Each structure stands twice: as C-alpha cells, then as structure tokens.
Coordinates of C-alpha atoms in Angstrom, one line a residue:
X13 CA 25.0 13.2 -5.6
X14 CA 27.6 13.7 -3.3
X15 CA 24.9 16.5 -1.5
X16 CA 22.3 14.2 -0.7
X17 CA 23.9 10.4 -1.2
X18 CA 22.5 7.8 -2.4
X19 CA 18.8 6.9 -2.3
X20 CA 17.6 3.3 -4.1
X21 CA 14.2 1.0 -3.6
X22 CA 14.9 -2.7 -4.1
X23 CA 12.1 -4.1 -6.4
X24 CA 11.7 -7.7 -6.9
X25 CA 11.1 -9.1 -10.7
X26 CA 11.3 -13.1 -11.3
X27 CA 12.6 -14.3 -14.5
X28 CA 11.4 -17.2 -17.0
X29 CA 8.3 -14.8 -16.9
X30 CA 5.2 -13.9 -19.3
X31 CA 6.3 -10.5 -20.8
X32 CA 8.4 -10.1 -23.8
X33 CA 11.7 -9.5 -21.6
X34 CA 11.2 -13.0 -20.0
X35 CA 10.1 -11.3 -16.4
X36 CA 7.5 -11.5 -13.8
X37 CA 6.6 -8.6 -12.5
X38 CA 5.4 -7.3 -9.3
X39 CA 1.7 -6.9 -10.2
X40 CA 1.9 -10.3 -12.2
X41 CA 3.4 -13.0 -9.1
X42 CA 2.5 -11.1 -6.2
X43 CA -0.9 -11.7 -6.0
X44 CA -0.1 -15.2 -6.5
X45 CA 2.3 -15.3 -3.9
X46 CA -0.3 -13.7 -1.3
X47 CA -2.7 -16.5 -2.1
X48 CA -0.5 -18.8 -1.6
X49 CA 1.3 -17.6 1.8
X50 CA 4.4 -16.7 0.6
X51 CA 4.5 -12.9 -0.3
X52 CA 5.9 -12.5 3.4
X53 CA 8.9 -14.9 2.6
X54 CA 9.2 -13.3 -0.8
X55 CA 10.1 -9.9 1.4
X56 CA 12.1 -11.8 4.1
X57 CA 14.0 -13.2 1.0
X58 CA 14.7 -9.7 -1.0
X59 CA 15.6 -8.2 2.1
X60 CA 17.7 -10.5 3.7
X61 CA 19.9 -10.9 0.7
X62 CA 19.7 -6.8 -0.2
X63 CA 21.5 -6.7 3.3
X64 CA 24.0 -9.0 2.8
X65 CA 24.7 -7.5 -0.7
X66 CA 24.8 -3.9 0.6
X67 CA 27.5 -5.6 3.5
X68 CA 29.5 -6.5 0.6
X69 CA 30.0 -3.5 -0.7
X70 CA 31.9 -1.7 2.1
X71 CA 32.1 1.7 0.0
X72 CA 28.3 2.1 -0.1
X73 CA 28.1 2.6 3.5
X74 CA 28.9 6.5 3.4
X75 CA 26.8 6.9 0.5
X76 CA 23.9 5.1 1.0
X77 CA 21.7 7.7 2.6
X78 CA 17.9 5.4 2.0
X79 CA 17.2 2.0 0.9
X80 CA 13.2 1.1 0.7
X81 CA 11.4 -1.7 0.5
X82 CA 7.9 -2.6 -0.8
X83 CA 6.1 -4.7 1.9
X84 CA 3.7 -7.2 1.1
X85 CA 0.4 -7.0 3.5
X86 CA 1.6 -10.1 4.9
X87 CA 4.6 -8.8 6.5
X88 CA 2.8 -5.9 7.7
X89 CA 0.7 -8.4 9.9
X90 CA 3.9 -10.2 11.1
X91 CA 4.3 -9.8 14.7
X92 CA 7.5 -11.3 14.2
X93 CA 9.0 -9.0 11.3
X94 CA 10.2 -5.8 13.2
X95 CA 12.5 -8.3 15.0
X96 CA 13.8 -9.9 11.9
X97 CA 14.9 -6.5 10.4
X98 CA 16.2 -5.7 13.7
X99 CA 18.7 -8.4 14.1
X100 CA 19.4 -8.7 10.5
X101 CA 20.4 -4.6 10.4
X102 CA 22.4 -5.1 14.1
X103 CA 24.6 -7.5 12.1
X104 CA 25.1 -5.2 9.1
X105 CA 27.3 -1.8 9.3
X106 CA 24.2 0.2 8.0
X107 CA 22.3 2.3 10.5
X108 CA 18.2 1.4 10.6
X109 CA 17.4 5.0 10.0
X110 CA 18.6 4.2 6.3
X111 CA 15.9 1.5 5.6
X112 CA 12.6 2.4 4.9
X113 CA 9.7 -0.3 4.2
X114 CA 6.9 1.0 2.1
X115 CA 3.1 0.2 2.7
X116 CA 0.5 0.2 0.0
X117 CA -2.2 2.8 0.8
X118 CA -4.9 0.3 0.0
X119 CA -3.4 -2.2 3.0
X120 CA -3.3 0.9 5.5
X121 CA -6.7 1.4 4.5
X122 CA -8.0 -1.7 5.5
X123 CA -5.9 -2.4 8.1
X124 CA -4.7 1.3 9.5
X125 CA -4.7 -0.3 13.5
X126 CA -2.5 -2.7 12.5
X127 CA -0.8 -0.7 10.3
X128 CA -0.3 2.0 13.3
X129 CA 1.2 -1.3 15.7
X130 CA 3.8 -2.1 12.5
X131 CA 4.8 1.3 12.5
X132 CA 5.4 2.1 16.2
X133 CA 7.3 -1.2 15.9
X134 CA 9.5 -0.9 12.8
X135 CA 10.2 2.8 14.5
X136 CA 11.2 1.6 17.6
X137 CA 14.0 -1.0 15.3
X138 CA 15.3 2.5 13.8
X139 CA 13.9 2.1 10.5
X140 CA 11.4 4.3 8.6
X141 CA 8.1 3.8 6.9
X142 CA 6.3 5.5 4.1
X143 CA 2.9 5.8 3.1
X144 CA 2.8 4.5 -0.8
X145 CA 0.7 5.3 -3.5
X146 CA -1.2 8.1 -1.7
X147 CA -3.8 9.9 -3.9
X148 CA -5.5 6.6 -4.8
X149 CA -8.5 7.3 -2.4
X150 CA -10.8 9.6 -0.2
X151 CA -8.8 8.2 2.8
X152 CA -5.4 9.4 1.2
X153 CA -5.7 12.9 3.3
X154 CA -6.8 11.0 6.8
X155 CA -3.9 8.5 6.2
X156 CA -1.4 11.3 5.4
X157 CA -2.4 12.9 8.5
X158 CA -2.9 10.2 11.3
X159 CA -1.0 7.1 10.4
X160 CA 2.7 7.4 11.7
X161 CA 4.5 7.4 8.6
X162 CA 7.5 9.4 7.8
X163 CA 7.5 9.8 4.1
X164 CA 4.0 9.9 1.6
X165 CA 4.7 8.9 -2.0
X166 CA 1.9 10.1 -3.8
X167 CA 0.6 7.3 -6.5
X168 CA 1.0 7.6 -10.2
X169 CA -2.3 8.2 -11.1
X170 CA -2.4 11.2 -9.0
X171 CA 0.7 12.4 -11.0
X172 CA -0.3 11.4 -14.0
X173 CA -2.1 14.6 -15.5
X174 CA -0.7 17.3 -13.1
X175 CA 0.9 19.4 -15.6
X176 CA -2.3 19.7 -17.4
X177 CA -5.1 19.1 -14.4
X178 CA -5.7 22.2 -12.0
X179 CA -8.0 19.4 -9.7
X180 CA -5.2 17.3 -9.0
X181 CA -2.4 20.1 -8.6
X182 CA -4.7 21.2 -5.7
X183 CA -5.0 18.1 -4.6
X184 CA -1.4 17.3 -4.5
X185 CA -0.9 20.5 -3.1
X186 CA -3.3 19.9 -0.5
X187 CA -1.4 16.5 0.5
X188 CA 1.7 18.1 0.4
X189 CA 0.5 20.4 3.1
X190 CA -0.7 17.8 5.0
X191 CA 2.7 15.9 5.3
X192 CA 4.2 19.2 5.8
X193 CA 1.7 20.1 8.7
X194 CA 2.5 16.0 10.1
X195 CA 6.1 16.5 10.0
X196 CA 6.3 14.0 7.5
X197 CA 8.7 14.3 4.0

C-alpha cells in the first residue's frame, strides 16, 4: 500500500523437485543441505542475488519498506556473515534497516548465546532480526523477552485454532504483550 510500502520475504524453492509441481521445498532440501555444509551458501546465494535483483529495479527503492530472509543455523554461527551483508547492502541503494533475517525459534533455542552475538552483530550492520515461529515451545515467552530481536512471528501451529481455542488466544495474547512490553513488533 502506498501507507505502509512494500513488505516481501524471499523464500527459496529448487526445481526438478519431488512434488507434483516439480519443486523442492524448504522443509524437503534443507535438511539436506545442512548435512551436507551448504545451507549457509544456499543463504549467501539467495541473498546475494535478491540484492542484486532489488538493485535492478531502481523503482522499488521508495517502496520497499522490508525484505526478510530465512536463515539457516549455519549462517547464524558464521562469524563472518554480518560482514558479508554489510558490504553487499553498502554497495546496494537500499538502507540495512530494510533487511531483516529470520531465525527459527528452535535454533535460538539451542543456541540463544550465540544467537544473542549474531544479533548484536547483524544490528550493528543496520539490519533487523526476527524471532520465527514463536509458540512452538515453553521457551517461546523467555525468547520473546530476552533475545534481542526486533520482530516475533508467532508459528502456525500456534495460529492454527485461534479463532476457535480460548488456550491459545491467551497465549498469543500473552506473547503479544511480551513483545509489546520488549519493544519489539
């Protein structure tokens, strides 16, 4: 809308797949790809050539008010990632505070020190971070809270019922007023 811009979240597919439409998708290669060792280049890829894409497209630049990205584990532990992005936004005409890199509840679980490093980092590069697929666990309201995240995108199964489940409108409600209380969207 012309109010609030554009908002998008690049997510990767491969073709020649094993679905019906001839794709691979996330929860079908990625796993493979992190076995392997390549999920991080897998990001580095998408992102590098969402960049160079959005560079093309000049007219964007006004509208496009967030672009997110899912990141693999992998990338999360990359010392060396924050300073990727960082150079490859410096040579693009979008500002950092338009990029956002998602992080899987499940890794922040595990890994929420880490996590915490990654996010001081990628925050110190401009960009922003947000907590995905909160709900999932017990942890969701201690992760909401403490990690430094700017955005909490609650996970589908949380949503799943609401209209019809009192327990998990309180519960959304009661992460909602976490973020709110964290000065996080």
């Amino acid at each position: 809308s012309a109010t609030w811009g554009e908002h998008i979240e690049i997510l990767t597919r491969l073709g020649d797949g094993i679905n019906e439409d001839g794709v691979w998708l996330p929860n079908d290669f990625l796993p493979i790809a992190e076995r392997f060792d390549v999920a991080r280049d897998i990001d580095r890829r998408v992102i590098r050539k969402t960049v160079t894409w959005l560079n093309q497209h000049k007219l964007l630049e006004p509208r496009l008010k967030h672009c997110s990205f899912n990141l693999s584990l992998a990338s999360v532990l990359d010392d060396s990632f924050p300073a990727f992005v960082g150079q490859l936004i410096a040579d693009s005409m979008f500002s950092p505070e338009r990029v956002c890199f998602e992080i899987r509840e499940g890794d922040a679980t595990q890994y929420s020190d880490a996590v915490t490093v990654f996010c001081d980092a990628m925050h110190e590069v401009g960009c922003r971070i947000a907590l995905d697929g909160v709900g999932a666990s017990v942890q969701s309201y201690t992760l909401a809270a403490r990690l430094p995240v700017d955005l909490i995108k609650l996970g589908r199964s949380l949503m799943k019922d609401l209209g019809e489940d009192p327990v998990q409108q309180v519960m959304v409600e009661a992460l909602h007023r976490i973020a709110e209380a964290a000065g996080k969207d």
